[in-house]
XYZ file of C-alpha atoms in Angstrom:
226
model
C -0.004 0.023 0.030
C 1.340 3.439 -0.886
C 0.938 6.337 1.546
C 0.691 10.112 1.091
C 3.547 12.393 2.019
C 3.657 14.837 4.923
C 3.512 14.664 8.700
C 0.344 12.502 8.778
C 0.617 9.954 5.942
C -2.614 8.256 4.823
C -3.161 5.190 2.648
C -3.741 6.198 -0.952
C -7.304 4.946 -1.332
C -10.052 6.637 -3.300
C -13.665 5.407 -3.171
C -15.719 7.042 -5.902
C -19.501 7.640 -5.960
C -20.486 5.376 -3.098
C -23.980 3.888 -3.074
C -26.439 5.553 -0.650
C -26.884 4.101 2.820
C -29.456 1.348 2.910
C -28.964 0.149 -0.668
C -27.229 -2.886 -2.048
C -24.645 -2.712 -4.845
C -22.832 -4.963 -7.259
C -20.826 -2.156 -8.838
C -18.641 -0.083 -6.576
C -15.198 1.197 -7.605
C -12.100 1.689 -5.479
C -8.684 3.094 -6.409
C -5.741 1.845 -4.327
C -2.208 3.267 -4.575
C 0.554 0.627 -4.427
C 4.204 1.129 -3.461
C 5.382 -1.529 -5.927
C 4.090 -3.443 -8.895
C 1.766 -6.370 -8.101
C -0.148 -8.893 -10.122
C -3.780 -7.641 -10.257
C -5.337 -11.107 -9.896
C -3.168 -11.962 -6.917
C -4.088 -8.577 -5.348
C -7.762 -9.315 -5.990
C -7.488 -12.652 -4.204
C -5.710 -11.185 -1.141
C -8.229 -8.347 -0.825
C -11.162 -10.697 -1.279
C -9.885 -13.049 1.457
C -9.540 -10.159 3.903
C -13.093 -8.920 3.508
C -16.214 -10.121 5.409
C -18.705 -12.467 3.827
C -20.938 -10.712 1.325
C -18.346 -8.111 0.223
C -16.561 -9.672 -2.716
C -13.744 -8.398 -4.936
C -14.673 -9.727 -8.369
C -12.088 -8.032 -10.618
C -8.813 -6.222 -10.561
C -7.050 -4.384 -13.444
C -4.101 -2.147 -13.889
C -5.262 1.486 -14.195
C -3.544 2.330 -17.426
C -5.715 5.398 -18.173
C -6.623 8.366 -15.919
C -9.923 9.769 -14.654
C -11.859 6.673 -13.584
C -14.236 8.895 -11.606
C -15.156 10.854 -14.731
C -16.184 7.573 -16.421
C -18.805 6.897 -13.769
C -21.480 8.801 -15.611
C -24.587 6.799 -14.777
C -25.889 3.934 -12.697
C -28.329 1.084 -13.265
C -30.604 0.213 -10.320
C -33.198 -2.430 -9.561
C -36.103 -1.184 -7.409
C -37.878 -4.251 -5.932
C -41.426 -3.342 -4.862
C -42.916 -6.152 -2.787
C -46.728 -6.317 -2.676
C -46.987 -4.154 -5.809
C -48.400 -5.670 -8.999
C -46.104 -5.383 -12.031
C -48.771 -3.671 -14.074
C -49.243 -1.054 -11.399
C -45.535 -0.316 -11.242
C -45.254 -0.229 -15.024
C -48.113 2.313 -15.296
C -46.498 4.506 -12.571
C -43.154 4.396 -14.443
C -44.882 5.478 -17.659
C -46.437 8.429 -15.913
C -43.099 9.448 -14.409
C -41.307 9.277 -17.777
C -44.080 11.176 -19.484
C -43.380 14.248 -17.298
C -40.837 16.872 -18.287
C -40.156 17.628 -14.628
C -40.924 15.814 -11.336
C -40.194 17.910 -8.304
C -39.371 16.060 -5.089
C -38.207 17.123 -1.630
C -35.241 15.803 0.312
C -34.196 16.638 3.844
C -30.592 17.854 3.923
C -28.389 19.197 6.706
C -29.401 22.669 5.543
C -33.112 21.865 5.616
C -35.606 20.646 3.018
C -34.463 20.979 -0.557
C -36.711 20.768 -3.677
C -35.271 19.622 -6.952
C -36.162 17.938 -10.237
C -35.810 14.172 -10.114
C -36.890 13.618 -13.719
C -33.986 15.273 -15.541
C -31.429 12.720 -14.429
C -33.534 9.673 -15.360
C -32.556 8.094 -18.649
C -34.833 5.028 -18.445
C -37.397 3.714 -16.010
C -39.563 0.701 -16.662
C -40.494 -2.792 -15.653
C -37.522 -5.157 -15.481
C -37.796 -8.824 -16.430
C -39.504 -10.438 -13.497
C -37.486 -13.184 -11.848
C -38.658 -16.736 -12.274
C -37.822 -17.676 -8.686
C -40.254 -15.219 -7.126
C -42.739 -16.854 -4.648
C -46.167 -17.366 -6.185
C -49.285 -15.835 -4.757
C -47.567 -12.574 -3.766
C -47.298 -9.641 -6.118
C -43.835 -8.181 -6.621
C -42.672 -5.678 -9.254
C -39.091 -4.915 -10.155
C -38.414 -1.578 -11.857
C -35.159 -0.992 -13.765
C -33.787 2.505 -13.399
C -30.945 4.162 -15.368
C -29.988 7.539 -13.894
C -27.289 10.021 -14.758
C -24.849 11.221 -12.124
C -25.748 14.901 -11.980
C -25.570 17.628 -9.309
C -27.545 17.457 -7.175
C -27.381 13.669 -7.321
C -30.705 11.928 -7.946
C -30.916 8.820 -5.840
C -33.316 5.878 -6.155
C -35.311 7.108 -3.165
C -35.845 10.391 -4.951
C -37.287 8.517 -7.946
C -39.524 6.538 -5.564
C -40.698 9.830 -4.134
C -41.403 11.009 -7.660
C -43.434 7.910 -8.421
C -45.501 8.571 -5.323
C -46.046 12.163 -6.391
C -47.075 11.539 -10.016
C -48.798 8.124 -9.720
C -49.571 7.664 -6.032
C -47.372 4.605 -6.023
C -46.689 3.916 -2.347
C -45.425 0.371 -1.690
C -46.641 -1.050 1.693
C -43.102 -2.177 2.533
C -39.812 -0.297 1.829
C -38.333 -0.905 -1.604
C -35.245 -3.108 -1.843
C -32.758 -1.145 -3.993
C -29.674 -2.640 -5.657
C -27.139 -1.000 -7.987
C -26.324 -3.371 -10.813
C -23.796 -1.251 -12.740
C -22.207 2.142 -13.090
C -19.978 3.532 -15.788
C -20.031 5.458 -19.062
C -23.441 6.184 -20.453
C -24.183 5.282 -24.096
C -26.569 8.105 -24.971
C -27.934 6.386 -28.061
C -28.949 3.121 -26.411
C -29.329 4.417 -22.812
C -27.092 1.636 -21.527
C -24.259 1.817 -19.024
C -20.979 0.290 -20.155
C -17.840 -1.024 -18.406
C -15.755 1.822 -16.900
C -12.664 -0.421 -16.781
C -12.730 -1.204 -20.488
C -10.180 1.530 -21.361
C -7.736 0.058 -18.793
C -8.216 -3.459 -20.146
C -7.600 -2.303 -23.708
C -4.692 0.080 -23.105
C -1.241 -1.162 -23.913
C 1.617 -1.140 -21.288
C 3.428 0.498 -19.675
C 0.910 0.918 -16.873
C 0.825 3.914 -14.530
C -1.567 2.635 -11.912
C -3.605 -0.309 -10.710
C -7.302 -1.040 -10.414
C -9.292 -3.476 -8.296
C -12.992 -4.201 -8.747
C -15.299 -5.618 -6.213
C -18.591 -7.546 -6.345
C -20.304 -5.155 -4.086
C -17.327 -2.965 -4.698
C -14.918 -2.379 -7.567
C -11.541 -0.869 -6.938
C -8.908 1.068 -8.840
C -5.425 1.780 -7.608
C -2.956 4.505 -8.516
C 0.565 3.160 -7.810
C 3.312 5.333 -6.368
C 6.454 3.498 -7.547
C 4.947 0.538 -9.242
C 1.648 -0.989 -10.246
C -0.262 -4.068 -9.367
């Protein structure tokens, strides 16, 4: 692990665009600075073994190109709405997307803030329903693609917008999971792999990247790369 200079050195770790508290994620990205060159796969294994069950490092690559954070342009989320019929959720999503603006309120440290939740949403609609869902109990899964703008629009803001425009109020809290984040293909509305430029770039490398199952990590190296 590489450390910063100065009187109080700190590990060179950068955690970009963390998922909101209370949500799950399969696409988090972490940059780790290394003091010497290391094999990315071996580094992935060591990090994975050191983490608690449920937090898995699934990939590690050398960071051969800069500005990983700038590549995290959008996220894909699943919003699981238990006890909501799929057709009800689909209709609510259509009403949301038909609006040019959807104002919602969020409580911040500076008080209640009102902002437009619609502008950041690229796509919102019914996801393919899972075959293993228990029968006899309605459950809708909405798939959300949202741009990373300022102020950030979070999945709970979109849920507030659905309640405002379509009176969609699930009887139990939604289970929210981030499936991906990365560059946004504007034409198709899909989110692509942010580590692709590093995989494709030719050596020599200037940094290292690690990606995790609930977290993905990237690592700028100080004297070497792993």
